[in-house]
mmCIF file of C-alpha atoms in Angstrom:
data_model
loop_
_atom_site.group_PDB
_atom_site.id
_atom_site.type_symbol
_atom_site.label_atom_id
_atom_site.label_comp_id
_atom_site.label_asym_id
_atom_site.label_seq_id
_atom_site.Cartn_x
_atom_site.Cartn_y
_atom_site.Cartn_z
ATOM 1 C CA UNK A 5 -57.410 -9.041 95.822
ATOM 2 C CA UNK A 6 -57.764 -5.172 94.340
ATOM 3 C CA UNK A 7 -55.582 -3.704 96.848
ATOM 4 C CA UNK A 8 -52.577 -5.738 96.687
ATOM 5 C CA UNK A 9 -52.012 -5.139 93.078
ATOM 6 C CA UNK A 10 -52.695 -1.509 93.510
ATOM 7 C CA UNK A 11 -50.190 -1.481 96.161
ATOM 8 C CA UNK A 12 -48.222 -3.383 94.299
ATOM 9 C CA UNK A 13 -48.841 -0.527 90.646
ATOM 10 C CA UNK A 14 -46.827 1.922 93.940
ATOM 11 C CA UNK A 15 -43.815 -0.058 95.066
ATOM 12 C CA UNK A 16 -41.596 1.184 91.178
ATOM 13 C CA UNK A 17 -42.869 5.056 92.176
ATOM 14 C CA UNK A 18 -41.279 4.494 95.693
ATOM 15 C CA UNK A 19 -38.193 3.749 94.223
ATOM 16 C CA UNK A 20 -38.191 6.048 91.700
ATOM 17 C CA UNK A 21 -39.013 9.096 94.324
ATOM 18 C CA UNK A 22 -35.828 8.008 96.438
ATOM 19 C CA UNK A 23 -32.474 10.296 95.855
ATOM 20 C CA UNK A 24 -29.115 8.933 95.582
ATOM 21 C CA UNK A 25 -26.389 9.703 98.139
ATOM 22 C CA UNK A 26 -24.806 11.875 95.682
ATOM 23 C CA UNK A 27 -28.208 13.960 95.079
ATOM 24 C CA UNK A 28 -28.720 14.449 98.778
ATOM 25 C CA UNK A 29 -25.078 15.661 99.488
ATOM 26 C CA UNK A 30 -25.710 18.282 96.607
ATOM 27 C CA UNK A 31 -28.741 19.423 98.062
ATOM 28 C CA UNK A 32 -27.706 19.708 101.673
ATOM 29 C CA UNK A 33 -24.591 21.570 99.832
ATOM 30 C CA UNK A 34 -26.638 24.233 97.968
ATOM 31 C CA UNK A 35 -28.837 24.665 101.334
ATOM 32 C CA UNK A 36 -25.613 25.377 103.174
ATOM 33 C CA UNK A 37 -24.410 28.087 100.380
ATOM 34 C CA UNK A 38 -21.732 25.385 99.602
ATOM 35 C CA UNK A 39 -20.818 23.907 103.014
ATOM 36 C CA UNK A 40 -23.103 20.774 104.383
ATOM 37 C CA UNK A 41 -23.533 20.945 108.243
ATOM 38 C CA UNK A 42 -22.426 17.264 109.498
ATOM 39 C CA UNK A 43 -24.138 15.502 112.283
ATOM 40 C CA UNK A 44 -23.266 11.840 112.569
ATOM 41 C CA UNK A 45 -25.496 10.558 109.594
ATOM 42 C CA UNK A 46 -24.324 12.863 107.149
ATOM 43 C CA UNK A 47 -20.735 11.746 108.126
ATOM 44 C CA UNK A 48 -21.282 8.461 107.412
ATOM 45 C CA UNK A 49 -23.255 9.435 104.187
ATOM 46 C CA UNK A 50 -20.296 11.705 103.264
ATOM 47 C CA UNK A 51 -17.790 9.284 103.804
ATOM 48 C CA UNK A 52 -19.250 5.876 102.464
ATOM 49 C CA UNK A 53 -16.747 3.334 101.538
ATOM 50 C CA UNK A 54 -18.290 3.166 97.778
ATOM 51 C CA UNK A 55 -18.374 6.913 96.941
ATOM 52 C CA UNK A 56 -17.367 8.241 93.656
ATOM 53 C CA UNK A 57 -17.441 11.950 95.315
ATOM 54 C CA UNK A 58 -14.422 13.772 97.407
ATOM 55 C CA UNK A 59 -15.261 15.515 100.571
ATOM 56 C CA UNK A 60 -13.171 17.836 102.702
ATOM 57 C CA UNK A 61 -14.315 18.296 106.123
ATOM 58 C CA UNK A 62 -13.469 21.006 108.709
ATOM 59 C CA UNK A 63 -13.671 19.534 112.299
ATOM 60 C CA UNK A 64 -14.214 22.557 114.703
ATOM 61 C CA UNK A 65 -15.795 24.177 117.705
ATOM 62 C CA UNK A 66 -16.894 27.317 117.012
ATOM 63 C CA UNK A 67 -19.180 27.419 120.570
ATOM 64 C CA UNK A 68 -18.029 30.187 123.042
ATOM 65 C CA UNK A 69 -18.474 27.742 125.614
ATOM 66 C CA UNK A 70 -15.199 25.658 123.618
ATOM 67 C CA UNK A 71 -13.092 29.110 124.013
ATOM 68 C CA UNK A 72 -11.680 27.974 120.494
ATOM 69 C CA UNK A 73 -9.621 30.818 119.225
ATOM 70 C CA UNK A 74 -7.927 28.962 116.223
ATOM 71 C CA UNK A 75 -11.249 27.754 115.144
ATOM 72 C CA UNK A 76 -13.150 31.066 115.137
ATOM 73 C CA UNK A 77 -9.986 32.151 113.071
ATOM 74 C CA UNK A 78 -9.808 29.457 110.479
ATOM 75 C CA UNK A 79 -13.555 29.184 109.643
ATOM 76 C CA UNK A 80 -14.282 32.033 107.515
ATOM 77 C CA UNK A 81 -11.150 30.879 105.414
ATOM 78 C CA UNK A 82 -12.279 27.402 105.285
ATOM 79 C CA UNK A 83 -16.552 28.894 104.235
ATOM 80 C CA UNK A 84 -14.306 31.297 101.695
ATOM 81 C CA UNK A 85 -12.688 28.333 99.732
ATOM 82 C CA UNK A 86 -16.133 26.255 99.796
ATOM 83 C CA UNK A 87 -18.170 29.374 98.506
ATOM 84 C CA UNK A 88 -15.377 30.057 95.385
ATOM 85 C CA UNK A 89 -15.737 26.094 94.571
ATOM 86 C CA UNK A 90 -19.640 26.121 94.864
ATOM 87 C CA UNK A 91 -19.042 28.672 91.644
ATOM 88 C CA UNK A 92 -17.411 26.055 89.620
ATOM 89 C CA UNK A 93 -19.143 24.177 87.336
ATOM 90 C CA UNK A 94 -21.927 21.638 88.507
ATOM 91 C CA UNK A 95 -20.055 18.509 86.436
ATOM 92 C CA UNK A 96 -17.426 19.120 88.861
ATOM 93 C CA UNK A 97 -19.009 21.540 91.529
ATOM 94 C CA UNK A 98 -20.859 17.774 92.389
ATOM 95 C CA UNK A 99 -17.870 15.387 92.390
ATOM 96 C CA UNK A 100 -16.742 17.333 95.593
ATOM 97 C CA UNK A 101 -18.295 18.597 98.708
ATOM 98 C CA UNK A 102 -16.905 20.784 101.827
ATOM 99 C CA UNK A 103 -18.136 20.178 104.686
ATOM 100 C CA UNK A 104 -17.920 21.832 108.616
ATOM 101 C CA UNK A 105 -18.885 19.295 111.408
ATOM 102 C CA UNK A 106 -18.904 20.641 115.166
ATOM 103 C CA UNK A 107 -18.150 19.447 118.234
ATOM 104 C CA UNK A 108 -21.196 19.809 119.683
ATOM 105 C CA UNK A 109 -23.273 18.576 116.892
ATOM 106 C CA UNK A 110 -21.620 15.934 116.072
ATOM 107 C CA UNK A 111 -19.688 14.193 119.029
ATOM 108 C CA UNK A 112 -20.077 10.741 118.288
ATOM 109 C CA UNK A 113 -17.927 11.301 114.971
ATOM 110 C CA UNK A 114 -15.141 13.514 116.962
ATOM 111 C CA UNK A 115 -14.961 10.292 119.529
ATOM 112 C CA UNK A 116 -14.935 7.342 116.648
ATOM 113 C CA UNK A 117 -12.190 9.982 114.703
ATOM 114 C CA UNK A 118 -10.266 10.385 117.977
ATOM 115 C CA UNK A 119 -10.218 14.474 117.021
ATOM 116 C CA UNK A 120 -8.928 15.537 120.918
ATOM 117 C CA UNK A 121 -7.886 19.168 119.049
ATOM 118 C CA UNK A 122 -9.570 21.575 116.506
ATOM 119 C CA UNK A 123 -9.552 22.987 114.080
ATOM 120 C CA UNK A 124 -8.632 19.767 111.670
ATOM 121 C CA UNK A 125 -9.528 19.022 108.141
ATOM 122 C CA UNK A 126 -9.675 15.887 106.627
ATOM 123 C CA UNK A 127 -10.040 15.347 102.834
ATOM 124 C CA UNK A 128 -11.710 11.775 101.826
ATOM 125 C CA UNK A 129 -10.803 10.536 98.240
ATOM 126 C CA UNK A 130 -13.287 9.150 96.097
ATOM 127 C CA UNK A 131 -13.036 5.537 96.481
ATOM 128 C CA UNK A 132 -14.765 4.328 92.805
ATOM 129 C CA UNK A 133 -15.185 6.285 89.316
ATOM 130 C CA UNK A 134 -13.033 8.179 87.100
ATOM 131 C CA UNK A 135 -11.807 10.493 90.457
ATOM 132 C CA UNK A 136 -10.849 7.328 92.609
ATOM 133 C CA UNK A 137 -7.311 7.474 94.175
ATOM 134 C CA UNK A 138 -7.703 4.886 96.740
ATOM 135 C CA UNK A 139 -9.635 2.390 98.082
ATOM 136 C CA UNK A 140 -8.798 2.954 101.921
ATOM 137 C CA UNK A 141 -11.153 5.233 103.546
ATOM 138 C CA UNK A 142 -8.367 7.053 105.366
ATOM 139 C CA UNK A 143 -8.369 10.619 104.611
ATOM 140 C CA UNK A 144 -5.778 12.777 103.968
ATOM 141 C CA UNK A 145 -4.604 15.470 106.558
ATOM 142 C CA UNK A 146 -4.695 19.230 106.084
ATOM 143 C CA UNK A 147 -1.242 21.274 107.296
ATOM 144 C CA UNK A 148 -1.182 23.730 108.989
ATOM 145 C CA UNK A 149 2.251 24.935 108.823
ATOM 146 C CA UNK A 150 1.182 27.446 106.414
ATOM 147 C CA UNK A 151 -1.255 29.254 108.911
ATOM 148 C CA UNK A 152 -4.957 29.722 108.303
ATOM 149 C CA UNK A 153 -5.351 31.885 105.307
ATOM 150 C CA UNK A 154 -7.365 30.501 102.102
ATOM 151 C CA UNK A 155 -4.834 30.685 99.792
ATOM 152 C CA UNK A 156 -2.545 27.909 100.913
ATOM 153 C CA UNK A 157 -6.097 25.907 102.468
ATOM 154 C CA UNK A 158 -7.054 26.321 98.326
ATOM 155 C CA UNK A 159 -3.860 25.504 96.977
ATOM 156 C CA UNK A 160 -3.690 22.216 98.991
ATOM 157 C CA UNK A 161 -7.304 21.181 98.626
ATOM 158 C CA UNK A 162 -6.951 21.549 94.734
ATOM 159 C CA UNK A 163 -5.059 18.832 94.369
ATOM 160 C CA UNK A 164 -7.851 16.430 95.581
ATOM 161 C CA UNK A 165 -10.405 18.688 93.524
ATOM 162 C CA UNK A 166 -11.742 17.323 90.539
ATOM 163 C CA UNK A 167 -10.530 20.805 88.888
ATOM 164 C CA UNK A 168 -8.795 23.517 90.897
ATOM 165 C CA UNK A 169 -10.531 25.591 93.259
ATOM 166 C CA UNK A 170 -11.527 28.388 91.490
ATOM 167 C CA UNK A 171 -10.005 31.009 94.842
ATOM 168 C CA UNK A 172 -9.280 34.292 94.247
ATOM 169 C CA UNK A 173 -7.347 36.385 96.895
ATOM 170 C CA UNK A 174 -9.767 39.485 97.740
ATOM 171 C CA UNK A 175 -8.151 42.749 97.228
ATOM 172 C CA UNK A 176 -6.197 44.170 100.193
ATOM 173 C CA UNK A 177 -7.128 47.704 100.071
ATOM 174 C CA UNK A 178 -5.724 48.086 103.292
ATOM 175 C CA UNK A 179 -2.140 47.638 101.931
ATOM 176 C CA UNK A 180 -3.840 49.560 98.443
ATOM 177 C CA UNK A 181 -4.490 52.513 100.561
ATOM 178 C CA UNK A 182 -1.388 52.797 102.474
ATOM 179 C CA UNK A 183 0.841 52.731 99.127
ATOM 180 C CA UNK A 184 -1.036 55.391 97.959
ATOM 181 C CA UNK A 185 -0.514 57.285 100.886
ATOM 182 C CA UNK A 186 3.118 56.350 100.797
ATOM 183 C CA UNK A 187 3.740 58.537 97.408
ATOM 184 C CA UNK A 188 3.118 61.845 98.673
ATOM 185 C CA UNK A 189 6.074 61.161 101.384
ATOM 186 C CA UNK A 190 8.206 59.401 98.878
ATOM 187 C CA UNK A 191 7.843 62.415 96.771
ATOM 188 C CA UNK A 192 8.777 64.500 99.550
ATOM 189 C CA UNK A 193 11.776 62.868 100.752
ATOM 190 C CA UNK A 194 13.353 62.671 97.459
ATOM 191 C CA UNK A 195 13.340 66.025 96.823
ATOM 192 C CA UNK A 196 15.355 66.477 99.718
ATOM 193 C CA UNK A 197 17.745 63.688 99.128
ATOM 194 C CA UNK A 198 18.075 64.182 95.425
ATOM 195 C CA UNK A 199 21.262 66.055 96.085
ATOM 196 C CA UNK A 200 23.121 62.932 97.924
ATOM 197 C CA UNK A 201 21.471 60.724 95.328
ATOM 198 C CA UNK A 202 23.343 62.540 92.195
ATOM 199 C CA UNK A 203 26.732 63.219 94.147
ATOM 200 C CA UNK A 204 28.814 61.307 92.792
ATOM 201 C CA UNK A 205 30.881 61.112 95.965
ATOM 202 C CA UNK A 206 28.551 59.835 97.506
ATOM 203 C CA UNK A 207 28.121 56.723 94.782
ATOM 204 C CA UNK A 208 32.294 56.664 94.976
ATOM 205 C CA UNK A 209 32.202 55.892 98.732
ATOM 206 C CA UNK A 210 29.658 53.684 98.112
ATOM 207 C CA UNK A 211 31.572 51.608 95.247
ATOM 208 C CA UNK A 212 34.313 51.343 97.763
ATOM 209 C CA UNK A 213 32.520 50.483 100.509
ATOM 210 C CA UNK A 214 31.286 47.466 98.612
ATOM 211 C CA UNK A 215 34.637 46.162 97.172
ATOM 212 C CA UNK A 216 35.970 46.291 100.659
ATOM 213 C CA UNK A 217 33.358 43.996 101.765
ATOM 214 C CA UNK A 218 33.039 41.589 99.080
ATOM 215 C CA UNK A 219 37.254 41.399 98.619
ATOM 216 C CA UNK A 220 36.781 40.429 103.051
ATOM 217 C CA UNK A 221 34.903 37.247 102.380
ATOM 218 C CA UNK A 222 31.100 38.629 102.513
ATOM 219 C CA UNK A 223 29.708 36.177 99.989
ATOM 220 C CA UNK A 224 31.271 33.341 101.912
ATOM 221 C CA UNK A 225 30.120 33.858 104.655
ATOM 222 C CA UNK A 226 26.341 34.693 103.340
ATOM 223 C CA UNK A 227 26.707 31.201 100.863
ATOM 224 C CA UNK A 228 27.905 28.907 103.703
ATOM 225 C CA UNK A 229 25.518 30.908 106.769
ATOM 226 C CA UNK A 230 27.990 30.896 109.043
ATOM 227 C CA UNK A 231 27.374 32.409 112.692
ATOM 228 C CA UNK A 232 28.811 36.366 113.652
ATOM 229 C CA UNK A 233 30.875 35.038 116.079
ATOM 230 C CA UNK A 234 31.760 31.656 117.223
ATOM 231 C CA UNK A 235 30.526 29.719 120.123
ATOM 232 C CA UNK A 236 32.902 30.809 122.738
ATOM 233 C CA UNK A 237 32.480 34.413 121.414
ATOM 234 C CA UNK A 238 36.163 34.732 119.443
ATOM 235 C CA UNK A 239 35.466 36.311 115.766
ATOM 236 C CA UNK A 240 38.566 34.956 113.968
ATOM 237 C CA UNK A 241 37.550 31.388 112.761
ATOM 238 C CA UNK A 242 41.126 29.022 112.764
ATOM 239 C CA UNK A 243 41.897 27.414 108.410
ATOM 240 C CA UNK A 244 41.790 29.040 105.521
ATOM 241 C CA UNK A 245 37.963 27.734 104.763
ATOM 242 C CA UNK A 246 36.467 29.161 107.515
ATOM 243 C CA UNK A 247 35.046 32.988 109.059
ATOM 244 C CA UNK A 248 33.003 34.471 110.992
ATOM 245 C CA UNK A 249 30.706 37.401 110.198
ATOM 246 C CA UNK A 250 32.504 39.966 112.381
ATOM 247 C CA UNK A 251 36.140 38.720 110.672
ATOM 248 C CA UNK A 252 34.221 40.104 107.999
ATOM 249 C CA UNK A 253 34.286 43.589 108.855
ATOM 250 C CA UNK A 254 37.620 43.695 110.853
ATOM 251 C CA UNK A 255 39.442 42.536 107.668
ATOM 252 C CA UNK A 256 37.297 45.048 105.499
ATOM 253 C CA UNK A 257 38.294 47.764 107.466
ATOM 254 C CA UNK A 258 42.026 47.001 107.341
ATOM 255 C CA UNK A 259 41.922 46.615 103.578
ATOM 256 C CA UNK A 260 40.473 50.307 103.694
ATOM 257 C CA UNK A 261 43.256 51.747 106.125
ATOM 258 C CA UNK A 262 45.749 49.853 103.823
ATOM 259 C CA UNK A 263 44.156 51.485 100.932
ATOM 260 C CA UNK A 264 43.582 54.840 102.131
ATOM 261 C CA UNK A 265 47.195 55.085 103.542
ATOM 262 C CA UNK A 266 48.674 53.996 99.788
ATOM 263 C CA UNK A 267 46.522 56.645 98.146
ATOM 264 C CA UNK A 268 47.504 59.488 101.050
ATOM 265 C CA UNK A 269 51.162 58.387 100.010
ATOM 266 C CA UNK A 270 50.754 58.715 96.315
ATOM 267 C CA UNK A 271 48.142 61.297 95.446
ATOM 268 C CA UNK A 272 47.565 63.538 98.731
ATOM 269 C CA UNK A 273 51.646 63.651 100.450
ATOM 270 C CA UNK A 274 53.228 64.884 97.039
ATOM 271 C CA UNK A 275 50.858 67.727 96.455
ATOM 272 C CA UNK A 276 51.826 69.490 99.747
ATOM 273 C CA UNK A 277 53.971 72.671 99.057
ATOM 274 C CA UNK A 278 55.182 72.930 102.549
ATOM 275 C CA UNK A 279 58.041 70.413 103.059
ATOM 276 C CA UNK A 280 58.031 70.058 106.566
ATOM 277 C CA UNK A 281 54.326 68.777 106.137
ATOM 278 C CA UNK A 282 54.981 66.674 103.362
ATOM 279 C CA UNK A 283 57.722 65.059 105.423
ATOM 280 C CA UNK A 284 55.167 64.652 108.458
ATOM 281 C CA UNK A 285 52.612 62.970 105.993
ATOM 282 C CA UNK A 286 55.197 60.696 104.739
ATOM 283 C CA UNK A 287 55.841 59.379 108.293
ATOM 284 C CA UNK A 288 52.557 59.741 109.178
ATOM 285 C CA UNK A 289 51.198 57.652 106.576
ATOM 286 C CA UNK A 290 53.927 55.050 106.720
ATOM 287 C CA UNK A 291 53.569 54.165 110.029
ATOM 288 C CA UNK A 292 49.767 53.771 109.285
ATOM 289 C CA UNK A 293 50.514 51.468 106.561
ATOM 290 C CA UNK A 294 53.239 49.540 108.123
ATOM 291 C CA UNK A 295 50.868 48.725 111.092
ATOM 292 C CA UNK A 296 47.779 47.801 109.637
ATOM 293 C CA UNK A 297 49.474 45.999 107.636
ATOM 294 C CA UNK A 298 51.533 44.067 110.813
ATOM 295 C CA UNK A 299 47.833 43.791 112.129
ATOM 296 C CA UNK A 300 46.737 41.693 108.975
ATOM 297 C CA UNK A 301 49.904 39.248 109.270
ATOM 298 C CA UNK A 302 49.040 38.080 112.758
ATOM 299 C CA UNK A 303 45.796 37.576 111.923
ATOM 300 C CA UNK A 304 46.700 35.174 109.243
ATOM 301 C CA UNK A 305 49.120 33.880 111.715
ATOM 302 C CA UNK A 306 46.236 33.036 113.826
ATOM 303 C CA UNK A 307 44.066 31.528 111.310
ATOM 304 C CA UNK A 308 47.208 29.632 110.401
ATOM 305 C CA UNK A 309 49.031 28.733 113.095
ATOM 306 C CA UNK A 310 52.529 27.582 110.992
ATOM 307 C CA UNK A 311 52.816 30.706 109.576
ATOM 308 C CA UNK A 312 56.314 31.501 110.649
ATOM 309 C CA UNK A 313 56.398 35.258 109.510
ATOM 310 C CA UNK A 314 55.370 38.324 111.417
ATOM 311 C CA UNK A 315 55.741 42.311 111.817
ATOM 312 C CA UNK A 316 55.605 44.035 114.579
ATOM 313 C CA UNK A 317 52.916 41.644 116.569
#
């Protein structure tokens, strides 16, 4: 009759000595430095319908056997993002876990998930408490389409987080080094092209060169994207709201013949003392004129096919 009841004095300290699934995920956590190794129990324990914890979960195959380039790539991101959350606080730190389960240590969940591919990452919701956002248990799907860095993995994973990840980008001193090393040649090369860079010639041609272009439709073409050359190869695009890239320059370089020619005609032709030259120059740059001009006309009559007046073509 004495042993029963002292058996019976040991039944609340049995119950009292067992963890909660939420303790046991935060130990296998800390033993993992912030990731929990997943065989098929702790899947189940991770992902139990009535959780008030969120989980993400890398499914990979880091075995050479597997030959798994993308997941030997993406797993030191994925260990980087669940070592800056295990420094959060523990009020949140605990409401979350990240987890890695491979292949070969845990086929029976890669078979019941129908994971044929890797690596994957699947974030489960909490399902009850103040962090619940659903009551399915279907997870949500990492993208890849940003690559496998740990910036965009911790900028998408925050948002299931009970508090942002708290990932900071290591310093690239790499790129650190190489602007450094950049200044010395900088330096150098300015010195040398100071010169061009205070010649105000140089910042005229440069002016012009820029009206040309925007006045020949650059900034339409850039707005609307349209191709440098259509389909069939022709470069002149037929109606008024359309062009082509290399119309573009074609009608930027008449402008500038048009222009040049005026200027030749009014600033450079009645400067010249010798009037035999002057007379050549006059001809000279009328002609110019007259046919890049006569080129500009039957373009427009091309793009506009009812225009009914021409020059020389």
């Amino acid at each position: 009759m004495f042993w029963p009841l002292l058996a019976l004095l040991y039944v609340p300290l049995c119950f009292a000595a067992k963890k909660s699934p939420r303790e046991e995920l935060v130990e296998l956590a800390a033993a993992g430095n912030g990731v929990i190794r997943i065989n098929d129990h702790v899947y189940d324990l991770l992902t139990s319908p009535k959780r008030t914890w969120s989980t993400s979960i890398q499914f990979t195959a880091l075995n050479p056997q597997r030959r798994c380039a993308p997941c030997k790539e993406f797993d030191p991101s994925f260990n980087t993002v669940a070592k800056a959350w295990a420094t959060a606080a523990p009020e949140y730190r605990d409401h979350h876990f990240f987890a890695t389960a491979e292949f070969d240590e845990s086929v029976g969940t890669f078979q019941k998930l129908q994971i044929s591919s890797a690596p994957v990452v699947h974030v489960y919701p909490a399902t009850e408490g103040p962090n619940a956002k659903t009551v399915a248990n279907a997870p949500f799907k990492y993208d890849f389409s940003n690559g496998f860095e740990a910036g965009p993995l911790a900028e998408q994973l925050s948002i299931h987080t009970p508090i942002p990840i708290p990932y900071k980008a290591p310093i690239d001193w790499s790129r650190v080094g190489t602007l450094v090393s950049l200044i010395p040649i900088v330096t150098l090369i300015f010195r040398f092209i100071r010169p061009v860079i205070y010649n105000r010639w140089v910042w005229a041609a440069g002016t012009i060169i820029v009206s040309l272009v925007m006045t020949a439709g650059f900034m339409f073409t850039r707005i609307r994207g349209v191709p440098y050359v259509g389909q069939d190869g022709s470069w002149i695009a037929g109606g008024y709201q359309n062009q082509f890239g290399q119309e573009v320059q074609v009608i930027a370089m008449l402008y500038g013949i048009l222009a040049g020619s005026f200027l030749m005609l009014t600033i450079v032709t009645p400067y010249q003392k010798s009037p035999a030259r002057q007379r050549t120059q006059v001809y000279l740059w009328t002609a110019v004129n007259f046919i890049a001009f006569s080129i500009l006309v039957s373009l427009f009559r091309i793009k506009n096919r009812g225009y009914p007046f021409k020059l020389m073509f």
